[in-house]
Amino acid sequence: MSRHWPIWIISLADAAQRRAEIGRVLGSMGLDHSFIDAIDGRCGLPEDCERMVDRVRTLERDGTPMMDGEYACALSHQLAYARIIDEGLPGAIILEDDAILTRAFRDFYAGRGYERAPFIQMGYFQARIFRGPGQSVPGTRLHRLAENAFLTVGYSVSRAAAEHLRRHGLPIRAPADWPCDVTRIPAAVTMPRLVLHPDPAAMEAQSTLTSARGKKDISNYDPNRHFAKGMRRFVTPASWRRFIVKRLSVVRSLGFAPAEDEVPWQPS
């Protein structure tokens, strides 16, 4: 049997406390891991990174600019995809340094559940999934994603998926979650979740990759901005696809608090 996929943690170089905590958790699970130094955009993007972003396309796409920290976060995840490709790896588990791992995460990893789909999102706030019982894997079940689900706190990505995310994600014009339509990979989510995210309200003063993204005004953000309005919504392929997908799928809104079957791992 081939070796397990590596576990990589994307983390700012100065996030010593976060690195120590998630390292302690993974160590108590008996899981090897390593860190990827995140690109720091808190004081602006480095010059070499600026060449890898497209601020004009971002504005055209979202109608609002992205923060330098958001670009830096997206570029940091791209570092992981590039490493998978450059090293010829079958894939990797990507975590952010504020990830809260559940007990089932170890079972999923030990049972090589990550090999069951090219892209598996283990942490999310809300997800639209296709109806059905899903696929049983160690520690959880996989459900096919019907549309992108936000949060990059924890996921597995195969080499083919990494190539897709590189090909459609550069230059950066969208947040790390996600630079393109991952349902085309295809993508799945775990239910229950294997990786949880702290409530952002409790993270204001902490030096983490997530908080370093910065904040922007989303008061005028329209989640349906890419779809036709009025009568045109009945004639465009994208709108018809969304119409069909919505009727074949269901939304699961879980929030940040753990569900009853999402028990955080407690190191002994």
mmCIF file with all atom_site columns, N, CA and C in Angstrom, residues 119-166:
data_model
loop_
_atom_site.group_PDB
_atom_site.id
_atom_site.type_symbol
_atom_site.label_atom_id
_atom_site.label_alt_id
_atom_site.label_comp_id
_atom_site.label_asym_id
_atom_site.label_entity_id
_atom_site.label_seq_id
_atom_site.pdbx_PDB_ins_code
_atom_site.Cartn_x
_atom_site.Cartn_y
_atom_site.Cartn_z
_atom_site.occupancy
_atom_site.B_iso_or_equiv
_atom_site.pdbx_formal_charge
_atom_site.auth_seq_id
_atom_site.auth_comp_id
_atom_site.auth_asym_id
_atom_site.auth_atom_id
_atom_site.pdbx_PDB_model_num
ATOM 1   N N  . PHE A 1 119 ? -11.670 15.801 -4.326  1.00 0.00 ? 119 PHE A N  1
ATOM 2   C CA . PHE A 1 119 ? -11.665 16.982 -3.459  1.00 0.00 ? 119 PHE A CA 1
ATOM 3   C C  . PHE A 1 119 ? -12.706 16.739 -2.369  1.00 0.00 ? 119 PHE A C  1
ATOM 4   N N  . ILE A 1 120 ? -12.264 16.748 -1.113  1.00 0.00 ? 120 ILE A N  1
ATOM 5   C CA . ILE A 1 120 ? -13.179 16.507 0.003   1.00 0.00 ? 120 ILE A CA 1
ATOM 6   C C  . ILE A 1 120 ? -13.033 17.642 1.009   1.00 0.00 ? 120 ILE A C  1
ATOM 7   N N  . GLN A 1 121 ? -14.097 18.389 1.183   1.00 0.00 ? 121 GLN A N  1
ATOM 8   C CA . GLN A 1 121 ? -14.107 19.507 2.133   1.00 0.00 ? 121 GLN A CA 1
ATOM 9   C C  . GLN A 1 121 ? -14.585 18.980 3.482   1.00 0.00 ? 121 GLN A C  1
ATOM 10  N N  . MET A 1 122 ? -13.713 19.065 4.484   1.00 0.00 ? 122 MET A N  1
ATOM 11  C CA . MET A 1 122 ? -14.017 18.511 5.806   1.00 0.00 ? 122 MET A CA 1
ATOM 12  C C  . MET A 1 122 ? -14.575 19.549 6.769   1.00 0.00 ? 122 MET A C  1
ATOM 13  N N  . GLY A 1 123 ? -14.463 20.830 6.418   1.00 0.00 ? 123 GLY A N  1
ATOM 14  C CA . GLY A 1 123 ? -14.992 21.896 7.258   1.00 0.00 ? 123 GLY A CA 1
ATOM 15  C C  . GLY A 1 123 ? -15.737 22.904 6.411   1.00 0.00 ? 123 GLY A C  1
ATOM 16  N N  . TYR A 1 124 ? -16.915 23.324 6.861   1.00 0.00 ? 124 TYR A N  1
ATOM 17  C CA . TYR A 1 124 ? -17.730 24.284 6.123   1.00 0.00 ? 124 TYR A CA 1
ATOM 18  C C  . TYR A 1 124 ? -18.778 24.842 7.078   1.00 0.00 ? 124 TYR A C  1
ATOM 19  N N  . PHE A 1 125 ? -19.300 25.993 6.736   1.00 0.00 ? 125 PHE A N  1
ATOM 20  C CA . PHE A 1 125 ? -20.343 26.645 7.528   1.00 0.00 ? 125 PHE A CA 1
ATOM 21  C C  . PHE A 1 125 ? -21.725 26.216 7.052   1.00 0.00 ? 125 PHE A C  1
ATOM 22  N N  . GLN A 1 126 ? -21.874 26.165 5.741   1.00 0.00 ? 126 GLN A N  1
ATOM 23  C CA . GLN A 1 126 ? -23.125 25.772 5.105   1.00 0.00 ? 126 GLN A CA 1
ATOM 24  C C  . GLN A 1 126 ? -22.784 25.108 3.788   1.00 0.00 ? 126 GLN A C  1
ATOM 25  N N  . ALA A 1 127 ? -23.542 24.095 3.404   1.00 0.00 ? 127 ALA A N  1
ATOM 26  C CA . ALA A 1 127 ? -23.253 23.390 2.158   1.00 0.00 ? 127 ALA A CA 1
ATOM 27  C C  . ALA A 1 127 ? -24.543 22.979 1.469   1.00 0.00 ? 127 ALA A C  1
ATOM 28  N N  . ARG A 1 128 ? -24.560 23.143 0.146   1.00 0.00 ? 128 ARG A N  1
ATOM 29  C CA . ARG A 1 128 ? -25.658 22.605 -0.662  1.00 0.00 ? 128 ARG A CA 1
ATOM 30  C C  . ARG A 1 128 ? -25.178 21.288 -1.250  1.00 0.00 ? 128 ARG A C  1
ATOM 31  N N  . ILE A 1 129 ? -25.841 20.210 -0.886  1.00 0.00 ? 129 ILE A N  1
ATOM 32  C CA . ILE A 1 129 ? -25.439 18.874 -1.325  1.00 0.00 ? 129 ILE A CA 1
ATOM 33  C C  . ILE A 1 129 ? -26.565 18.217 -2.107  1.00 0.00 ? 129 ILE A C  1
ATOM 34  N N  . PHE A 1 130 ? -26.198 17.294 -2.995  1.00 0.00 ? 130 PHE A N  1
ATOM 35  C CA . PHE A 1 130 ? -27.206 16.555 -3.731  1.00 0.00 ? 130 PHE A CA 1
ATOM 36  C C  . PHE A 1 130 ? -27.917 15.588 -2.794  1.00 0.00 ? 130 PHE A C  1
ATOM 37  N N  . ARG A 1 131 ? -29.196 15.404 -3.007  1.00 0.00 ? 131 ARG A N  1
ATOM 38  C CA . ARG A 1 131 ? -30.000 14.524 -2.173  1.00 0.00 ? 131 ARG A CA 1
ATOM 39  C C  . ARG A 1 131 ? -29.514 13.089 -2.297  1.00 0.00 ? 131 ARG A C  1
ATOM 40  N N  . GLY A 1 132 ? -29.705 12.323 -1.232  1.00 0.00 ? 132 GLY A N  1
ATOM 41  C CA . GLY A 1 132 ? -29.301 10.925 -1.245  1.00 0.00 ? 132 GLY A CA 1
ATOM 42  C C  . GLY A 1 132 ? -28.545 10.560 0.016   1.00 0.00 ? 132 GLY A C  1
ATOM 43  N N  . PRO A 1 133 ? -28.298 9.271  0.211   1.00 0.00 ? 133 PRO A N  1
ATOM 44  C CA . PRO A 1 133 ? -27.654 8.805  1.456   1.00 0.00 ? 133 PRO A CA 1
ATOM 45  C C  . PRO A 1 133 ? -26.166 9.082  1.541   1.00 0.00 ? 133 PRO A C  1
ATOM 46  N N  . GLY A 1 134 ? -25.553 9.403  0.422   1.00 0.00 ? 134 GLY A N  1
ATOM 47  C CA . GLY A 1 134 ? -24.114 9.630  0.433   1.00 0.00 ? 134 GLY A CA 1
ATOM 48  C C  . GLY A 1 134 ? -23.333 8.330  0.433   1.00 0.00 ? 134 GLY A C  1
ATOM 49  N N  . GLN A 1 135 ? -22.040 8.450  0.597   1.00 0.00 ? 135 GLN A N  1
ATOM 50  C CA . GLN A 1 135 ? -21.123 7.310  0.562   1.00 0.00 ? 135 GLN A CA 1
ATOM 51  C C  . GLN A 1 135 ? -20.456 7.143  1.912   1.00 0.00 ? 135 GLN A C  1
ATOM 52  N N  . SER A 1 136 ? -20.510 5.946  2.449   1.00 0.00 ? 136 SER A N  1
ATOM 53  C CA . SER A 1 136 ? -19.896 5.676  3.749   1.00 0.00 ? 136 SER A CA 1
ATOM 54  C C  . SER A 1 136 ? -18.382 5.562  3.606   1.00 0.00 ? 136 SER A C  1
ATOM 55  N N  . VAL A 1 137 ? -17.666 6.303  4.450   1.00 0.00 ? 137 VAL A N  1
ATOM 56  C CA . VAL A 1 137 ? -16.211 6.226  4.517   1.00 0.00 ? 137 VAL A CA 1
ATOM 57  C C  . VAL A 1 137 ? -15.831 6.190  5.991   1.00 0.00 ? 137 VAL A C  1
ATOM 58  N N  . PRO A 1 138 ? -14.612 5.808  6.323   1.00 0.00 ? 138 PRO A N  1
ATOM 59  C CA . PRO A 1 138 ? -14.232 5.752  7.737   1.00 0.00 ? 138 PRO A CA 1
ATOM 60  C C  . PRO A 1 138 ? -14.475 7.068  8.464   1.00 0.00 ? 138 PRO A C  1
ATOM 61  N N  . GLY A 1 139 ? -15.273 7.017  9.526   1.00 0.00 ? 139 GLY A N  1
ATOM 62  C CA . GLY A 1 139 ? -15.489 8.176  10.382  1.00 0.00 ? 139 GLY A CA 1
ATOM 63  C C  . GLY A 1 139 ? -16.597 9.111  9.971   1.00 0.00 ? 139 GLY A C  1
ATOM 64  N N  . THR A 1 140 ? -17.128 8.957  8.730   1.00 0.00 ? 140 THR A N  1
ATOM 65  C CA . THR A 1 140 ? -18.103 9.935  8.255   1.00 0.00 ? 140 THR A CA 1
ATOM 66  C C  . THR A 1 140 ? -18.783 9.412  7.005   1.00 0.00 ? 140 THR A C  1
ATOM 67  N N  . ARG A 1 141 ? -19.540 10.284 6.345   1.00 0.00 ? 141 ARG A N  1
ATOM 68  C CA . ARG A 1 141 ? -20.126 9.986  5.039   1.00 0.00 ? 141 ARG A CA 1
ATOM 69  C C  . ARG A 1 141 ? -19.784 11.129 4.083   1.00 0.00 ? 141 ARG A C  1
ATOM 70  N N  . LEU A 1 142 ? -19.638 10.795 2.814   1.00 0.00 ? 142 LEU A N  1
ATOM 71  C CA . LEU A 1 142 ? -19.375 11.801 1.799   1.00 0.00 ? 142 LEU A CA 1
ATOM 72  C C  . LEU A 1 142 ? -20.661 12.122 1.047   1.00 0.00 ? 142 LEU A C  1
ATOM 73  N N  . HIS A 1 143 ? -20.883 13.420 0.829   1.00 0.00 ? 143 HIS A N  1
ATOM 74  C CA . HIS A 1 143 ? -22.026 13.872 0.059   1.00 0.00 ? 143 HIS A CA 1
ATOM 75  C C  . HIS A 1 143 ? -21.513 14.785 -1.045  1.00 0.00 ? 143 HIS A C  1
ATOM 76  N N  . ARG A 1 144 ? -21.993 14.573 -2.241  1.00 0.00 ? 144 ARG A N  1
ATOM 77  C CA . ARG A 1 144 ? -21.539 15.350 -3.397  1.00 0.00 ? 144 ARG A CA 1
ATOM 78  C C  . ARG A 1 144 ? -22.015 16.795 -3.282  1.00 0.00 ? 144 ARG A C  1
ATOM 79  N N  . LEU A 1 145 ? -21.093 17.732 -3.466  1.00 0.00 ? 145 LEU A N  1
ATOM 80  C CA . LEU A 1 145 ? -21.420 19.146 -3.416  1.00 0.00 ? 145 LEU A CA 1
ATOM 81  C C  . LEU A 1 145 ? -22.156 19.576 -4.680  1.00 0.00 ? 145 LEU A C  1
ATOM 82  N N  . ALA A 1 146 ? -23.214 20.374 -4.479  1.00 0.00 ? 146 ALA A N  1
ATOM 83  C CA . ALA A 1 146 ? -23.967 20.912 -5.610  1.00 0.00 ? 146 ALA A CA 1
ATOM 84  C C  . ALA A 1 146 ? -23.480 22.296 -5.998  1.00 0.00 ? 146 ALA A C  1
ATOM 85  N N  . GLU A 1 147 ? -22.853 23.013 -5.064  1.00 0.00 ? 147 GLU A N  1
ATOM 86  C CA . GLU A 1 147 ? -22.252 24.314 -5.336  1.00 0.00 ? 147 GLU A CA 1
ATOM 87  C C  . GLU A 1 147 ? -21.155 24.546 -4.313  1.00 0.00 ? 147 GLU A C  1
ATOM 88  N N  . ASN A 1 148 ? -20.291 25.508 -4.578  1.00 0.00 ? 148 ASN A N  1
ATOM 89  C CA . ASN A 1 148 ? -19.179 25.775 -3.670  1.00 0.00 ? 148 ASN A CA 1
ATOM 90  C C  . ASN A 1 148 ? -19.673 26.031 -2.248  1.00 0.00 ? 148 ASN A C  1
ATOM 91  N N  . ALA A 1 149 ? -18.939 25.487 -1.279  1.00 0.00 ? 149 ALA A N  1
ATOM 92  C CA . ALA A 1 149 ? -19.202 25.741 0.137   1.00 0.00 ? 149 ALA A CA 1
ATOM 93  C C  . ALA A 1 149 ? -17.993 26.461 0.713   1.00 0.00 ? 149 ALA A C  1
ATOM 94  N N  . PHE A 1 150 ? -18.214 27.538 1.454   1.00 0.00 ? 150 PHE A N  1
ATOM 95  C CA . PHE A 1 150 ? -17.116 28.346 1.953   1.00 0.00 ? 150 PHE A CA 1
ATOM 96  C C  . PHE A 1 150 ? -16.410 27.688 3.138   1.00 0.00 ? 150 PHE A C  1
ATOM 97  N N  . LEU A 1 151 ? -15.210 28.112 3.381   1.00 0.00 ? 151 LEU A N  1
ATOM 98  C CA . LEU A 1 151 ? -14.245 27.730 4.417   1.00 0.00 ? 151 LEU A CA 1
ATOM 99  C C  . LEU A 1 151 ? -13.162 26.836 3.820   1.00 0.00 ? 151 LEU A C  1
ATOM 100 N N  . THR A 1 152 ? -11.920 27.215 4.085   1.00 0.00 ? 152 THR A N  1
ATOM 101 C CA . THR A 1 152 ? -10.750 26.437 3.670   1.00 0.00 ? 152 THR A CA 1
ATOM 102 C C  . THR A 1 152 ? -10.025 25.860 4.878   1.00 0.00 ? 152 THR A C  1
ATOM 103 N N  . VAL A 1 153 ? -10.735 25.712 5.985   1.00 0.00 ? 153 VAL A N  1
ATOM 104 C CA . VAL A 1 153 ? -10.097 25.308 7.234   1.00 0.00 ? 153 VAL A CA 1
ATOM 105 C C  . VAL A 1 153 ? -9.557  23.883 7.182   1.00 0.00 ? 153 VAL A C  1
ATOM 106 N N  . GLY A 1 154 ? -10.160 23.015 6.350   1.00 0.00 ? 154 GLY A N  1
ATOM 107 C CA . GLY A 1 154 ? -9.667  21.654 6.245   1.00 0.00 ? 154 GLY A CA 1
ATOM 108 C C  . GLY A 1 154 ? -10.257 20.932 5.047   1.00 0.00 ? 154 GLY A C  1
ATOM 109 N N  . TYR A 1 155 ? -9.393  20.357 4.202   1.00 0.00 ? 155 TYR A N  1
ATOM 110 C CA . TYR A 1 155 ? -9.873  19.631 3.038   1.00 0.00 ? 155 TYR A CA 1
ATOM 111 C C  . TYR A 1 155 ? -8.756  18.748 2.487   1.00 0.00 ? 155 TYR A C  1
ATOM 112 N N  . SER A 1 156 ? -9.136  17.763 1.693   1.00 0.00 ? 156 SER A N  1
ATOM 113 C CA . SER A 1 156 ? -8.155  16.948 0.993   1.00 0.00 ? 156 SER A CA 1
ATOM 114 C C  . SER A 1 156 ? -8.261  17.246 -0.489  1.00 0.00 ? 156 SER A C  1
ATOM 115 N N  . VAL A 1 157 ? -7.132  17.189 -1.183  1.00 0.00 ? 157 VAL A N  1
ATOM 116 C CA . VAL A 1 157 ? -7.106  17.539 -2.597  1.00 0.00 ? 157 VAL A CA 1
ATOM 117 C C  . VAL A 1 157 ? -6.138  16.610 -3.323  1.00 0.00 ? 157 VAL A C  1
ATOM 118 N N  . SER A 1 158 ? -6.632  15.945 -4.357  1.00 0.00 ? 158 SER A N  1
ATOM 119 C CA . SER A 1 158 ? -5.792  15.059 -5.156  1.00 0.00 ? 158 SER A CA 1
ATOM 120 C C  . SER A 1 158 ? -4.931  15.882 -6.103  1.00 0.00 ? 158 SER A C  1
ATOM 121 N N  . ARG A 1 159 ? -3.971  15.222 -6.767  1.00 0.00 ? 159 ARG A N  1
ATOM 122 C CA . ARG A 1 159 ? -3.132  15.955 -7.713  1.00 0.00 ? 159 ARG A CA 1
ATOM 123 C C  . ARG A 1 159 ? -3.962  16.497 -8.871  1.00 0.00 ? 159 ARG A C  1
ATOM 124 N N  . ALA A 1 160 ? -4.927  15.710 -9.365  1.00 0.00 ? 160 ALA A N  1
ATOM 125 C CA . ALA A 1 160 ? -5.776  16.185 -10.461 1.00 0.00 ? 160 ALA A CA 1
ATOM 126 C C  . ALA A 1 160 ? -6.579  17.407 -10.027 1.00 0.00 ? 160 ALA A C  1
ATOM 127 N N  . ALA A 1 161 ? -7.072  17.388 -8.789  1.00 0.00 ? 161 ALA A N  1
ATOM 128 C CA . ALA A 1 161 ? -7.820  18.530 -8.277  1.00 0.00 ? 161 ALA A CA 1
ATOM 129 C C  . ALA A 1 161 ? -6.904  19.736 -8.096  1.00 0.00 ? 161 ALA A C  1
ATOM 130 N N  . ALA A 1 162 ? -5.674  19.495 -7.624  1.00 0.00 ? 162 ALA A N  1
ATOM 131 C CA . ALA A 1 162 ? -4.710  20.587 -7.458  1.00 0.00 ? 162 ALA A CA 1
ATOM 132 C C  . ALA A 1 162 ? -4.400  21.233 -8.802  1.00 0.00 ? 162 ALA A C  1
ATOM 133 N N  . GLU A 1 163 ? -4.265  20.423 -9.838  1.00 0.00 ? 163 GLU A N  1
ATOM 134 C CA . GLU A 1 163 ? -4.010  20.959 -11.180 1.00 0.00 ? 163 GLU A CA 1
ATOM 135 C C  . GLU A 1 163 ? -5.186  21.811 -11.648 1.00 0.00 ? 163 GLU A C  1
ATOM 136 N N  . HIS A 1 164 ? -6.403  21.377 -11.345 1.00 0.00 ? 164 HIS A N  1
ATOM 137 C CA . HIS A 1 164 ? -7.599  22.145 -11.713 1.00 0.00 ? 164 HIS A CA 1
ATOM 138 C C  . HIS A 1 164 ? -7.620  23.483 -10.988 1.00 0.00 ? 164 HIS A C  1
ATOM 139 N N  . LEU A 1 165 ? -7.300  23.472 -9.699  1.00 0.00 ? 165 LEU A N  1
ATOM 140 C CA . LEU A 1 165 ? -7.313  24.698 -8.894  1.00 0.00 ? 165 LEU A CA 1
ATOM 141 C C  . LEU A 1 165 ? -6.207  25.660 -9.322  1.00 0.00 ? 165 LEU A C  1
ATOM 142 N N  . ARG A 1 166 ? -5.086  25.137 -9.785  1.00 0.00 ? 166 ARG A N  1
ATOM 143 C CA . ARG A 1 166 ? -4.020  25.988 -10.313 1.00 0.00 ? 166 ARG A CA 1
ATOM 144 C C  . ARG A 1 166 ? -4.413  26.571 -11.668 1.00 0.00 ? 166 ARG A C  1
#
